[in-house]
mmCIF file with all atom_site columns, C-alpha atoms and ligand atoms in Angstrom:
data_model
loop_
_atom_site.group_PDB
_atom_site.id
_atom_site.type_symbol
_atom_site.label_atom_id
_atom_site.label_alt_id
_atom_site.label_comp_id
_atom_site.label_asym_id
_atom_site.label_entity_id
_atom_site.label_seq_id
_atom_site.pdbx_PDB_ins_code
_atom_site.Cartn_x
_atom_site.Cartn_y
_atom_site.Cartn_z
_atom_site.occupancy
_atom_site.B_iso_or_equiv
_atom_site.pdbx_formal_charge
_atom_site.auth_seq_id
_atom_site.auth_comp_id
_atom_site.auth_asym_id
_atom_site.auth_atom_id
_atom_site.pdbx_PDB_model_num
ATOM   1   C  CA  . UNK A 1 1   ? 69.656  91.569  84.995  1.00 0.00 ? 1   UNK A CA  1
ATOM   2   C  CA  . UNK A 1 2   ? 70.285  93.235  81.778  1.00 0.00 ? 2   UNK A CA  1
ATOM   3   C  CA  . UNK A 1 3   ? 70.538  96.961  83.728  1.00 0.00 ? 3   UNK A CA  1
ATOM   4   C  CA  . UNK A 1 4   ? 73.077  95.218  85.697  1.00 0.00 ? 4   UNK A CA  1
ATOM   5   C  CA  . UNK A 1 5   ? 74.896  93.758  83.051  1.00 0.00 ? 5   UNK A CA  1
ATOM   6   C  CA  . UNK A 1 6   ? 75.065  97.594  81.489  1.00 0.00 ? 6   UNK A CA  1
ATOM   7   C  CA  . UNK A 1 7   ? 76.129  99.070  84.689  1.00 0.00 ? 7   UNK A CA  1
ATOM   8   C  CA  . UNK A 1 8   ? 79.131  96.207  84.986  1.00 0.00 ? 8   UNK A CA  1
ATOM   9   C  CA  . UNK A 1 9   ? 80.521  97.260  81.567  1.00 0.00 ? 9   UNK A CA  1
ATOM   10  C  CA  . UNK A 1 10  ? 79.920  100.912 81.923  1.00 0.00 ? 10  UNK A CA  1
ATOM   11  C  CA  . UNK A 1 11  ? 81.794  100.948 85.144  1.00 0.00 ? 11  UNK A CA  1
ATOM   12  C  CA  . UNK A 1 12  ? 84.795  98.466  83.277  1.00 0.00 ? 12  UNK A CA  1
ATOM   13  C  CA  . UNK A 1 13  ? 84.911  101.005 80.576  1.00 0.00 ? 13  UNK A CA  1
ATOM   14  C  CA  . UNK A 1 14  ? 85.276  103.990 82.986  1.00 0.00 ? 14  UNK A CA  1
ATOM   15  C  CA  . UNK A 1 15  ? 88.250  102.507 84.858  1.00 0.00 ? 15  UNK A CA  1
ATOM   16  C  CA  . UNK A 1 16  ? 90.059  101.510 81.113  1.00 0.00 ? 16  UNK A CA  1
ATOM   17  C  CA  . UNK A 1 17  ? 89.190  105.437 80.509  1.00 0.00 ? 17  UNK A CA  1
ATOM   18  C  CA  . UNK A 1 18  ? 90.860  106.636 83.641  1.00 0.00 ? 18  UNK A CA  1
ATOM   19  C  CA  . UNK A 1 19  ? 93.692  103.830 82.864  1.00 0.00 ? 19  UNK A CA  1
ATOM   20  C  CA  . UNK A 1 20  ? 94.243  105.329 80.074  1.00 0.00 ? 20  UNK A CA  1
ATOM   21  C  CA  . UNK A 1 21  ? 94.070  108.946 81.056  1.00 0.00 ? 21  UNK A CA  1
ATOM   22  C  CA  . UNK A 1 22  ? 96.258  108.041 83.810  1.00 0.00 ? 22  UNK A CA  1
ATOM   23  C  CA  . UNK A 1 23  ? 99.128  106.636 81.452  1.00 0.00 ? 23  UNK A CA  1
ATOM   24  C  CA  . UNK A 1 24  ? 98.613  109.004 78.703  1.00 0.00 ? 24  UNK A CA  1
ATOM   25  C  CA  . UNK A 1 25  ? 98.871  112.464 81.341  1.00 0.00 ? 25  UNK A CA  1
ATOM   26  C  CA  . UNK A 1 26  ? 102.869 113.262 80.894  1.00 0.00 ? 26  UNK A CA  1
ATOM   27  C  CA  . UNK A 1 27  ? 104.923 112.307 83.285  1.00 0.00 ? 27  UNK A CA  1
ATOM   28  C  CA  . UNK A 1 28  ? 106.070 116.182 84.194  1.00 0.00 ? 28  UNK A CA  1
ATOM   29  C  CA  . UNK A 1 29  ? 102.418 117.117 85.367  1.00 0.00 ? 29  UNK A CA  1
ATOM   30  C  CA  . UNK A 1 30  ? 102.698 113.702 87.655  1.00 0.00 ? 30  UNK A CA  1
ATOM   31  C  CA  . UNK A 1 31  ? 105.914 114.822 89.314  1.00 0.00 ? 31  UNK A CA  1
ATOM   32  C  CA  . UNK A 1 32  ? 104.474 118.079 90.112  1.00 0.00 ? 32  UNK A CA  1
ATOM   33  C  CA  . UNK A 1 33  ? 101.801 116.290 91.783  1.00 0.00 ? 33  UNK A CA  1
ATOM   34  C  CA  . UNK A 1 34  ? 103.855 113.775 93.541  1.00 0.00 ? 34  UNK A CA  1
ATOM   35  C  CA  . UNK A 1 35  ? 106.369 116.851 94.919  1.00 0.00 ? 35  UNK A CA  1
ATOM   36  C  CA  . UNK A 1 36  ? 103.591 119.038 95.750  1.00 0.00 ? 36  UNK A CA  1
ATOM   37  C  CA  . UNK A 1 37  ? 101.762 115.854 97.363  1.00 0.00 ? 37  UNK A CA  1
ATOM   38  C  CA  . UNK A 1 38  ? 105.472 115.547 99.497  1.00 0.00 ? 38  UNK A CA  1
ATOM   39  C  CA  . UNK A 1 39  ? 105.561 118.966 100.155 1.00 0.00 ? 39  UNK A CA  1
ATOM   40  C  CA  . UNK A 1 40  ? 101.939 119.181 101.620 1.00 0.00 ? 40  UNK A CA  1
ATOM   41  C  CA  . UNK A 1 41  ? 103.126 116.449 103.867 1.00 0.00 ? 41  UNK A CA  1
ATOM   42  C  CA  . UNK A 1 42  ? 106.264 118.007 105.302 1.00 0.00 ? 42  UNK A CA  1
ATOM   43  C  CA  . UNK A 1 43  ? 103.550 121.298 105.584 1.00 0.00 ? 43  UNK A CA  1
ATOM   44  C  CA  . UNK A 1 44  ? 101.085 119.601 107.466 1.00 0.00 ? 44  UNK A CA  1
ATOM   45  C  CA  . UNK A 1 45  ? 103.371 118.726 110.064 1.00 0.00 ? 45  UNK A CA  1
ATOM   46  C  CA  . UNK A 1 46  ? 105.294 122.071 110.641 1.00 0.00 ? 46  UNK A CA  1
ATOM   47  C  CA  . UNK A 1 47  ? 104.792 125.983 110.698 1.00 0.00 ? 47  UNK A CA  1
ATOM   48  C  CA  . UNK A 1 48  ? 106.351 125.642 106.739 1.00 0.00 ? 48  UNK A CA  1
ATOM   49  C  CA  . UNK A 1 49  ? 104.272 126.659 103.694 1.00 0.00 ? 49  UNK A CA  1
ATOM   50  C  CA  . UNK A 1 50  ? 105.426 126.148 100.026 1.00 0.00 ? 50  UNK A CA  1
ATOM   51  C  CA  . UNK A 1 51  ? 104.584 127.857 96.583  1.00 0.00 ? 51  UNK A CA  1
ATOM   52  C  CA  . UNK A 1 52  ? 105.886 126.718 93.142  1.00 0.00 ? 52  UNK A CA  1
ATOM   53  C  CA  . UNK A 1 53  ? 107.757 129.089 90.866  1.00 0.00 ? 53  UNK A CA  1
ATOM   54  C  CA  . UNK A 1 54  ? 109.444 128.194 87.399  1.00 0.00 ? 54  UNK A CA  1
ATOM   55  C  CA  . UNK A 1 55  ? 112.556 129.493 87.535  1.00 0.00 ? 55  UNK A CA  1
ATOM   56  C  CA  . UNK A 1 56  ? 116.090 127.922 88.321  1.00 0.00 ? 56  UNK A CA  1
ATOM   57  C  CA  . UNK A 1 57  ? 115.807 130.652 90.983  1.00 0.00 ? 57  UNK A CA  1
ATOM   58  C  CA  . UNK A 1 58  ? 114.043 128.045 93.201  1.00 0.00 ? 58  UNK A CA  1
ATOM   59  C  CA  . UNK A 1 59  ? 115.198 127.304 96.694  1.00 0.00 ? 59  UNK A CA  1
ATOM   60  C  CA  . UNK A 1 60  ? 114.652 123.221 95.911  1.00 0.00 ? 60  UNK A CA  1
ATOM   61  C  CA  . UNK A 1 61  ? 114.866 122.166 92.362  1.00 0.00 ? 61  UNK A CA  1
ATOM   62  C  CA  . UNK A 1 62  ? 113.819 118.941 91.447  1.00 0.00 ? 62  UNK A CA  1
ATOM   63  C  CA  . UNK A 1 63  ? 116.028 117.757 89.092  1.00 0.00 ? 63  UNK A CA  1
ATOM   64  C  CA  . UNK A 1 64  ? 116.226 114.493 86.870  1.00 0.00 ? 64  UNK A CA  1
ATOM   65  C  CA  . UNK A 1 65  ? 119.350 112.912 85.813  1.00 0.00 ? 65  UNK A CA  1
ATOM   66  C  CA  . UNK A 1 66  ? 121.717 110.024 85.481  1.00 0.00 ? 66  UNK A CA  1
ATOM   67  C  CA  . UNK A 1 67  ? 125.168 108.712 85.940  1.00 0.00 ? 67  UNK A CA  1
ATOM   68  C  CA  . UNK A 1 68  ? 127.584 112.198 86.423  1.00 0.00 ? 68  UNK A CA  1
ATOM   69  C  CA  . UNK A 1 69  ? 125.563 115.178 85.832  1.00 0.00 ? 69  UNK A CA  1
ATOM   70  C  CA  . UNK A 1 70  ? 127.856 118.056 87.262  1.00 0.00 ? 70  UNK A CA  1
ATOM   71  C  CA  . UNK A 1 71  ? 127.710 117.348 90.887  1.00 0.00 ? 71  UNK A CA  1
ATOM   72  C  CA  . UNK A 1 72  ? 130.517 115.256 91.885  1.00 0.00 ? 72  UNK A CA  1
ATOM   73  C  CA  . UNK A 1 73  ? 127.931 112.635 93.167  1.00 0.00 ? 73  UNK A CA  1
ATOM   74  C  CA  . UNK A 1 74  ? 127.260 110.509 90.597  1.00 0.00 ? 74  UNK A CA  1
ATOM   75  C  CA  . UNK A 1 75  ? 124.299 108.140 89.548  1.00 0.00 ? 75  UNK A CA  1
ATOM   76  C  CA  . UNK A 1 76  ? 124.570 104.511 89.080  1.00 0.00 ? 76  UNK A CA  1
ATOM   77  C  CA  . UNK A 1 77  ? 122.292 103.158 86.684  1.00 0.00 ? 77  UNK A CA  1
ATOM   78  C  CA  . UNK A 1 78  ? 119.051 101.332 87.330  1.00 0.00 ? 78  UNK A CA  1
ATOM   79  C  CA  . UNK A 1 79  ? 118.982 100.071 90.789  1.00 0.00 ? 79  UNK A CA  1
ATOM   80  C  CA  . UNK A 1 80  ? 121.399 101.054 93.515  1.00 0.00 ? 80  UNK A CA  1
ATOM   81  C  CA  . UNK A 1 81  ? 121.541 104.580 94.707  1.00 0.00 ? 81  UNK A CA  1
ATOM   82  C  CA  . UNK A 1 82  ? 117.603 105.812 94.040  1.00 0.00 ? 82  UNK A CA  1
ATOM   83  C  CA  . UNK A 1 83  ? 118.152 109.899 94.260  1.00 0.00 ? 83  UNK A CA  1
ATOM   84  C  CA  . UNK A 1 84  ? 119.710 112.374 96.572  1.00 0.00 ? 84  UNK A CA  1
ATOM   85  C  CA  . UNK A 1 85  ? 119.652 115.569 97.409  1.00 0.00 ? 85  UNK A CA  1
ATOM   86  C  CA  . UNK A 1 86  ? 121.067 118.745 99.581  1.00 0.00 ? 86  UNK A CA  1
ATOM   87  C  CA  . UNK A 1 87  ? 121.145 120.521 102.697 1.00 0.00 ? 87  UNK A CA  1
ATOM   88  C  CA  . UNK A 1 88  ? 119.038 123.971 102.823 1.00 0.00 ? 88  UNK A CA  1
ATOM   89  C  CA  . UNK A 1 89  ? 121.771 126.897 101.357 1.00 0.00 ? 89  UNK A CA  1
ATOM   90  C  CA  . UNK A 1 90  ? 122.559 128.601 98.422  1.00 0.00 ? 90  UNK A CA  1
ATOM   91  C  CA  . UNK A 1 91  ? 122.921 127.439 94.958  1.00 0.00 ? 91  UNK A CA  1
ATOM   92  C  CA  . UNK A 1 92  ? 122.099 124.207 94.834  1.00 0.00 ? 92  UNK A CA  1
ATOM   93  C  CA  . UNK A 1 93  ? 121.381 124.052 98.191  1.00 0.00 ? 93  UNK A CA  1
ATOM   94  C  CA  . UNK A 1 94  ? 117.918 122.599 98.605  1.00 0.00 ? 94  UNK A CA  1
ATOM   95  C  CA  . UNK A 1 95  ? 118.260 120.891 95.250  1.00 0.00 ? 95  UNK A CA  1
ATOM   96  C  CA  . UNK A 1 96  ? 116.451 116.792 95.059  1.00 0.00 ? 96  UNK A CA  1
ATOM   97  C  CA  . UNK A 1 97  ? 117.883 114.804 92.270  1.00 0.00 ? 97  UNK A CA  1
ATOM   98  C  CA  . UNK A 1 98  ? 116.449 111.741 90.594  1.00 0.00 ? 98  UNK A CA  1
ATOM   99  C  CA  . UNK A 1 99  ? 117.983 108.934 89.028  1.00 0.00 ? 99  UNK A CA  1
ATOM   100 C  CA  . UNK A 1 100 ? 116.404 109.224 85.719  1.00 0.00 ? 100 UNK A CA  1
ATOM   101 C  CA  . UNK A 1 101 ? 117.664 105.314 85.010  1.00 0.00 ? 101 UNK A CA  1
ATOM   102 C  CA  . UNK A 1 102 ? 115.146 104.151 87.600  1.00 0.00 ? 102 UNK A CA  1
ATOM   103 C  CA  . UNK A 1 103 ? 111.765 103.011 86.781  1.00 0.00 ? 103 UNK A CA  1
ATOM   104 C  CA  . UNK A 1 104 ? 109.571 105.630 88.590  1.00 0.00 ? 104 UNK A CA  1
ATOM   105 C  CA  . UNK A 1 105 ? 106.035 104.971 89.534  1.00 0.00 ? 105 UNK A CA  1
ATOM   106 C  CA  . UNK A 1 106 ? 104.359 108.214 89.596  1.00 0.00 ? 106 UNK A CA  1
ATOM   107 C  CA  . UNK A 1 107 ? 100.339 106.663 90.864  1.00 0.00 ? 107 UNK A CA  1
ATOM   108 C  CA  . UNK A 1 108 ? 101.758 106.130 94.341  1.00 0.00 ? 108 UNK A CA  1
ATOM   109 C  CA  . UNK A 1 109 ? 101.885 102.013 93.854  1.00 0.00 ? 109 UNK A CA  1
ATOM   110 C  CA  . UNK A 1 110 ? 101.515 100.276 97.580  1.00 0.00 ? 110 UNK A CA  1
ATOM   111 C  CA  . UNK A 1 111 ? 103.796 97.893  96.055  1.00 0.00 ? 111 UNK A CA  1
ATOM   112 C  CA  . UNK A 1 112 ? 106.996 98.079  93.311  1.00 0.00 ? 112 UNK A CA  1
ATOM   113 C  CA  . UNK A 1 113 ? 105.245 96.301  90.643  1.00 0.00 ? 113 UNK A CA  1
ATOM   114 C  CA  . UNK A 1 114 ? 104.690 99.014  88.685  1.00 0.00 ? 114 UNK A CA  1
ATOM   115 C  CA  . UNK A 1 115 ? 108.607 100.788 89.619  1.00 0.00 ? 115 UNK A CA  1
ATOM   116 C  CA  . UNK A 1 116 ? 109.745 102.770 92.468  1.00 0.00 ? 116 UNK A CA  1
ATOM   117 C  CA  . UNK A 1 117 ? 107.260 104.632 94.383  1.00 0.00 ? 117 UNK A CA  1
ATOM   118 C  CA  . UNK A 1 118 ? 107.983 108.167 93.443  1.00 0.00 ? 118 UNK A CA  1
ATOM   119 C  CA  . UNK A 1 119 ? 106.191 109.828 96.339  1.00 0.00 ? 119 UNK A CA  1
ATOM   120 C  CA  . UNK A 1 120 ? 108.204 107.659 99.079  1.00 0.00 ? 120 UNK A CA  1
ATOM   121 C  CA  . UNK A 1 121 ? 111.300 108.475 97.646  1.00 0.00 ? 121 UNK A CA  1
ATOM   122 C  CA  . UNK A 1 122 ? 110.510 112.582 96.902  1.00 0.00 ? 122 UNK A CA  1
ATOM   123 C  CA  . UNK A 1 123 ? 109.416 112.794 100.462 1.00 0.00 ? 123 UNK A CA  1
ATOM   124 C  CA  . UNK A 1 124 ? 113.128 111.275 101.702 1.00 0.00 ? 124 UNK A CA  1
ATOM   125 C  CA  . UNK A 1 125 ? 114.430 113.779 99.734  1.00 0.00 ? 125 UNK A CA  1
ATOM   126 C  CA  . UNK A 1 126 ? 112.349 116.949 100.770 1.00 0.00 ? 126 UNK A CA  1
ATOM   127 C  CA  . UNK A 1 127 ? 113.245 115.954 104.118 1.00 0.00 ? 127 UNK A CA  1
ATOM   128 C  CA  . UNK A 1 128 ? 117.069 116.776 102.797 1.00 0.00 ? 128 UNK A CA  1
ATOM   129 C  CA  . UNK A 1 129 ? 116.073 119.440 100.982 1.00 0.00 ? 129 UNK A CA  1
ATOM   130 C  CA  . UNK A 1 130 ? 114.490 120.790 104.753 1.00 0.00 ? 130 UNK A CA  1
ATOM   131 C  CA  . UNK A 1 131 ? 117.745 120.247 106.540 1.00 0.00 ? 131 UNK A CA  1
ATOM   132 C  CA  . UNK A 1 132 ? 116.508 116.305 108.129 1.00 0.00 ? 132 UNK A CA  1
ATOM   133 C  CA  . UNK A 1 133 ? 119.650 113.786 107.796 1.00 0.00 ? 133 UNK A CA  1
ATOM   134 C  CA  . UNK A 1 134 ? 119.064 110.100 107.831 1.00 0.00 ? 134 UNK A CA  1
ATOM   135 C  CA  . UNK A 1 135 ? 116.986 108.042 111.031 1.00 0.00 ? 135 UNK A CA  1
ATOM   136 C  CA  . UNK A 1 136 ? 117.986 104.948 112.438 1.00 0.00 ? 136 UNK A CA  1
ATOM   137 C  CA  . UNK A 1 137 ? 113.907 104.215 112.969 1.00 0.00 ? 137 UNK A CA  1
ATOM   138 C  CA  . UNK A 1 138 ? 113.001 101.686 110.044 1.00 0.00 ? 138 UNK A CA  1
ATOM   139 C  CA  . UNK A 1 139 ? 109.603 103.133 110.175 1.00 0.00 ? 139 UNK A CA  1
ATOM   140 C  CA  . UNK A 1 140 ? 110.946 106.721 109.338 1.00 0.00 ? 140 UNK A CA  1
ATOM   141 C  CA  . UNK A 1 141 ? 111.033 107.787 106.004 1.00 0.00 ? 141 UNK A CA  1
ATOM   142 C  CA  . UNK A 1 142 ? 114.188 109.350 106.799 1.00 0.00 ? 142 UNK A CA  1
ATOM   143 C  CA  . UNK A 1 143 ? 115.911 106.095 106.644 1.00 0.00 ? 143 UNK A CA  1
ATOM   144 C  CA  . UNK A 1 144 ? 118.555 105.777 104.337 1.00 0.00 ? 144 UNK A CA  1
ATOM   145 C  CA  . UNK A 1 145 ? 116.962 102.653 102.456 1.00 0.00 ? 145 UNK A CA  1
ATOM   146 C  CA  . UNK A 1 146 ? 113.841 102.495 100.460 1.00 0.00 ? 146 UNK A CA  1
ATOM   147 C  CA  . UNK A 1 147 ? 110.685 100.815 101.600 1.00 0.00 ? 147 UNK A CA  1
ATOM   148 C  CA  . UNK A 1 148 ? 107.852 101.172 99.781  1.00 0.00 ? 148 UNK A CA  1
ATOM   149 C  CA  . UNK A 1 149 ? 105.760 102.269 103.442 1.00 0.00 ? 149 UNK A CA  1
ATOM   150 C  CA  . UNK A 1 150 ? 102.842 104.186 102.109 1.00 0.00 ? 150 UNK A CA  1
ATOM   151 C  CA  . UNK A 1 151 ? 102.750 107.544 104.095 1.00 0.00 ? 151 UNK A CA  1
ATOM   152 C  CA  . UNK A 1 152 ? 99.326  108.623 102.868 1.00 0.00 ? 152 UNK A CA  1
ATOM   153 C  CA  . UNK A 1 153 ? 99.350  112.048 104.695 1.00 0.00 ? 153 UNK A CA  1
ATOM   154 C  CA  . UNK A 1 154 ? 100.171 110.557 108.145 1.00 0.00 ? 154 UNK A CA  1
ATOM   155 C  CA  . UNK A 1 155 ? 104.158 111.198 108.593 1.00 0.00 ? 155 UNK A CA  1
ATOM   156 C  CA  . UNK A 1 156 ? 105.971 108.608 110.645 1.00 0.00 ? 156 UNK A CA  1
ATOM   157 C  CA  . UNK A 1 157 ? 106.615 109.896 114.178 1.00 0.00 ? 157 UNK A CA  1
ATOM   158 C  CA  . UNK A 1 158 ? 110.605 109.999 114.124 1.00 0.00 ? 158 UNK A CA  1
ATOM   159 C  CA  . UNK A 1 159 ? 110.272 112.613 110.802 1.00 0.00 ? 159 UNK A CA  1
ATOM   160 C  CA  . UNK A 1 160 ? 107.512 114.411 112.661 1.00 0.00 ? 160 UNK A CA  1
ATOM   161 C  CA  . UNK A 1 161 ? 109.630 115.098 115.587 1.00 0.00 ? 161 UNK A CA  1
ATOM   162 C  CA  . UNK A 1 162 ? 112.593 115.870 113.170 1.00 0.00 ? 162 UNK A CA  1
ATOM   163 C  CA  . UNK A 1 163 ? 110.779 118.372 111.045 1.00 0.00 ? 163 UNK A CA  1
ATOM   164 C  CA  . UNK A 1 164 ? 109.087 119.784 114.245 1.00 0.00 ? 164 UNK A CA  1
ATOM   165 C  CA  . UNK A 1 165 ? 112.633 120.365 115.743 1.00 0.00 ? 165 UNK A CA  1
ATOM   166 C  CA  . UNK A 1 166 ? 113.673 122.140 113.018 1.00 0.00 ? 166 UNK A CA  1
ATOM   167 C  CA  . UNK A 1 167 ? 110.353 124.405 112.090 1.00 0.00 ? 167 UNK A CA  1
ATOM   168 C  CA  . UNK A 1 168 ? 107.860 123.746 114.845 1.00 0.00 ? 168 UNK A CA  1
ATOM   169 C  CA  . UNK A 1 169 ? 104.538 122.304 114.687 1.00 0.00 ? 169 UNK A CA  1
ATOM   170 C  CA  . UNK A 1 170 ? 100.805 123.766 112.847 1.00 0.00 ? 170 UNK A CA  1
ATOM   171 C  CA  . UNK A 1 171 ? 99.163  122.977 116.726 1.00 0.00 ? 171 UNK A CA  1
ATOM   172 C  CA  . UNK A 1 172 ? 98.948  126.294 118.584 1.00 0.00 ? 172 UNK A CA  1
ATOM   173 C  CA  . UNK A 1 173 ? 100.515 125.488 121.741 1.00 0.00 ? 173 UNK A CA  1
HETATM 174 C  C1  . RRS B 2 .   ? 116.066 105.896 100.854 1.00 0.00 ? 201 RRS B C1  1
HETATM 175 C  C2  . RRS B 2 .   ? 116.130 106.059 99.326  1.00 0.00 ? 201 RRS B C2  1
HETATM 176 C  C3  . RRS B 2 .   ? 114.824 106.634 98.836  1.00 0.00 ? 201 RRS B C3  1
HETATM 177 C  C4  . RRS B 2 .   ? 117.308 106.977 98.937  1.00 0.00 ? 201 RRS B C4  1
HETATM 178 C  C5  . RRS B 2 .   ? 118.640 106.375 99.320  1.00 0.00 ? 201 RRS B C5  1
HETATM 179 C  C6  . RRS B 2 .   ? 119.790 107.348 99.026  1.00 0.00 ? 201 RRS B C6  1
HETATM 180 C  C7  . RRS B 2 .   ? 119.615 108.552 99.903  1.00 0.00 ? 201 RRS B C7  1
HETATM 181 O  O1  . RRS B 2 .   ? 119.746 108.475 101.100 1.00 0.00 ? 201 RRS B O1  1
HETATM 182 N  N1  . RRS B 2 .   ? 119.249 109.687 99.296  1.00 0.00 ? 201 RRS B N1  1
HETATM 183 O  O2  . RRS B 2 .   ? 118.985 110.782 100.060 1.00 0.00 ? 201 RRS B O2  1
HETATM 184 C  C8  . RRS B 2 .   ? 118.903 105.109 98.508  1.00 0.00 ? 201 RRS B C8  1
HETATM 185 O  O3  . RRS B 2 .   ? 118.869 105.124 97.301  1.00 0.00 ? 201 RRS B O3  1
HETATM 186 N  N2  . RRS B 2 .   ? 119.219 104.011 99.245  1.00 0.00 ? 201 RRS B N2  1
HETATM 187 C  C9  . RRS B 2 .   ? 119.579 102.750 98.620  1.00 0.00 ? 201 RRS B C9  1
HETATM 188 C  C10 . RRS B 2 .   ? 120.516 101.973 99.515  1.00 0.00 ? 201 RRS B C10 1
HETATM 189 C  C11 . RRS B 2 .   ? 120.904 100.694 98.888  1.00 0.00 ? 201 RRS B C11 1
HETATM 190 C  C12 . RRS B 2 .   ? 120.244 99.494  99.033  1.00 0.00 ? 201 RRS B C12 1
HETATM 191 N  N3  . RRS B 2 .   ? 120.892 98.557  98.308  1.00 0.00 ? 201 RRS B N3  1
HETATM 192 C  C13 . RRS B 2 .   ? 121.981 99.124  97.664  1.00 0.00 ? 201 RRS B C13 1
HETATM 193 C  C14 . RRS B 2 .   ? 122.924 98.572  96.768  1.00 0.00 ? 201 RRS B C14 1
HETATM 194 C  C15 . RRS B 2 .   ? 123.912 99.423  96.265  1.00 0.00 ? 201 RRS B C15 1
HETATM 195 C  C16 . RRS B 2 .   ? 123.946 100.787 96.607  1.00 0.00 ? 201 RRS B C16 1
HETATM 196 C  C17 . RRS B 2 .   ? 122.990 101.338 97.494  1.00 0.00 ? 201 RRS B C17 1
HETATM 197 C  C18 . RRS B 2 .   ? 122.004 100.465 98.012  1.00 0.00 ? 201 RRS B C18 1
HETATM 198 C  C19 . RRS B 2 .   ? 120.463 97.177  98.227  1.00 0.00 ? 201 RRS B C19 1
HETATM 199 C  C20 . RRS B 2 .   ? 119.645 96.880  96.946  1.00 0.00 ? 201 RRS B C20 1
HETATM 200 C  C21 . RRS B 2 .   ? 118.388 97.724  96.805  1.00 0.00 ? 201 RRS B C21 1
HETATM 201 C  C22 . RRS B 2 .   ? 118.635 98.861  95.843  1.00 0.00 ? 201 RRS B C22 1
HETATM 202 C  C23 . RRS B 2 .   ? 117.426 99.739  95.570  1.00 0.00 ? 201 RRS B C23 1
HETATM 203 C  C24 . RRS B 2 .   ? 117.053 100.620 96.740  1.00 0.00 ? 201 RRS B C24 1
HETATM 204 N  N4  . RRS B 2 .   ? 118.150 101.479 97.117  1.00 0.00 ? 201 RRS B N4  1
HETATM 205 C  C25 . RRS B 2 .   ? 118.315 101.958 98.364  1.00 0.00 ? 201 RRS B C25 1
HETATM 206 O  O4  . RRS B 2 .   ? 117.528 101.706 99.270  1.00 0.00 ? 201 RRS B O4  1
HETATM 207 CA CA1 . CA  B 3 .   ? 120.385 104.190 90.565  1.00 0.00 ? 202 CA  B CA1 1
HETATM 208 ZN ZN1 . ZN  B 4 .   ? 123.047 115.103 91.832  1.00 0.00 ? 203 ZN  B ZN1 1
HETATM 209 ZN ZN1 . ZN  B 4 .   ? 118.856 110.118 102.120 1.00 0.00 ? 204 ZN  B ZN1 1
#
């Protein structure tokens, strides 16, 4: 009973250490983990492969801001319009921006209690940022409103077909 009793708290203690870790780990390494998470995604379903640089040289920045921030398409506060983010091209062509007035939720939450499920929204906008407009398919995480439809590696058919369109598919035919 008592080894029990010691495993029980042990284990409690571990998962208020990886709580903690969790919260504590800054928010920039969790975005680069959530975009190269999206990324992986939109690889694993096409012929594309993606590297990370650090320079504003990058063919899709992934930018935070709020309200106007030089783009003509302005954020809105908390709420509302989540992010957007543009074709393939030069410049800022590419570019996914994030309205830094919502409350993100970088651990990939199955539901909103803890904010807006980063991952769900940075894959709607890599799938911009790849040249994929908006699907009528509700399942599709091309469609223009946010659900919080945990992808978990397996991309909804419509945005496979899309993404294959545009850069093929891994499968050797
Ligand atoms: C798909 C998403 C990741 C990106 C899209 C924008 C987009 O297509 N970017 O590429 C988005 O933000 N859609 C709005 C659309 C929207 C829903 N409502 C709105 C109220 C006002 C303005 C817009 C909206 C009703 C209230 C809910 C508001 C919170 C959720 N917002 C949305 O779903
Ligand atoms: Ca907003
Ligand atoms: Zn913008
Ligand atoms: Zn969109």
């Amino acid at each position: 009973l008592f080894a029990t009793r010691l495993a029980v708290i042990s284990w409690r203690l571990f998962l208020c250490f990886l709580r903690l870790v969790n919260r504590t780990m800054p928010d920039a390494q969790k975005v680069r983990m959530m975009v190269s998470r999206a990324l992986s995604v939109w690889e694993n379903n096409s012929k594309l492969t993606f590297r990370e640089v650090y320079s504003d040289q990058a063919d899709i920045q992934i930018v935070f801001a709020r309200l106007q921030h030089g783009d003509g398409y302005k954020f809105d506060g908390p709420g509302q319009v989540l992010a957007h983010a543009f074709y393939p091209g030069e410049g800022r062509g590419g570019d996914a921006h994030f309205d830094a007035d919502e409350t993100w939720d970088f651990d990939g939450g199955a539901d909103d209690s803890r904010g807006t499920n980063f991952l769900n929204v940075a894959l709607h906008e890599l799938g911009h940022s790849l040249g994929l407009g908006h699907s009528s398919d509700v399942n599709a995480i091309m469609y223009p409103w946010y659900q919080n439809n945990e992808v978990d590696g397996k991309l909804p058919d419509d945005d496979r077909h899309g993404i294959q369109e545009l850069y093929g598919s891994k499968e050797k035919t």
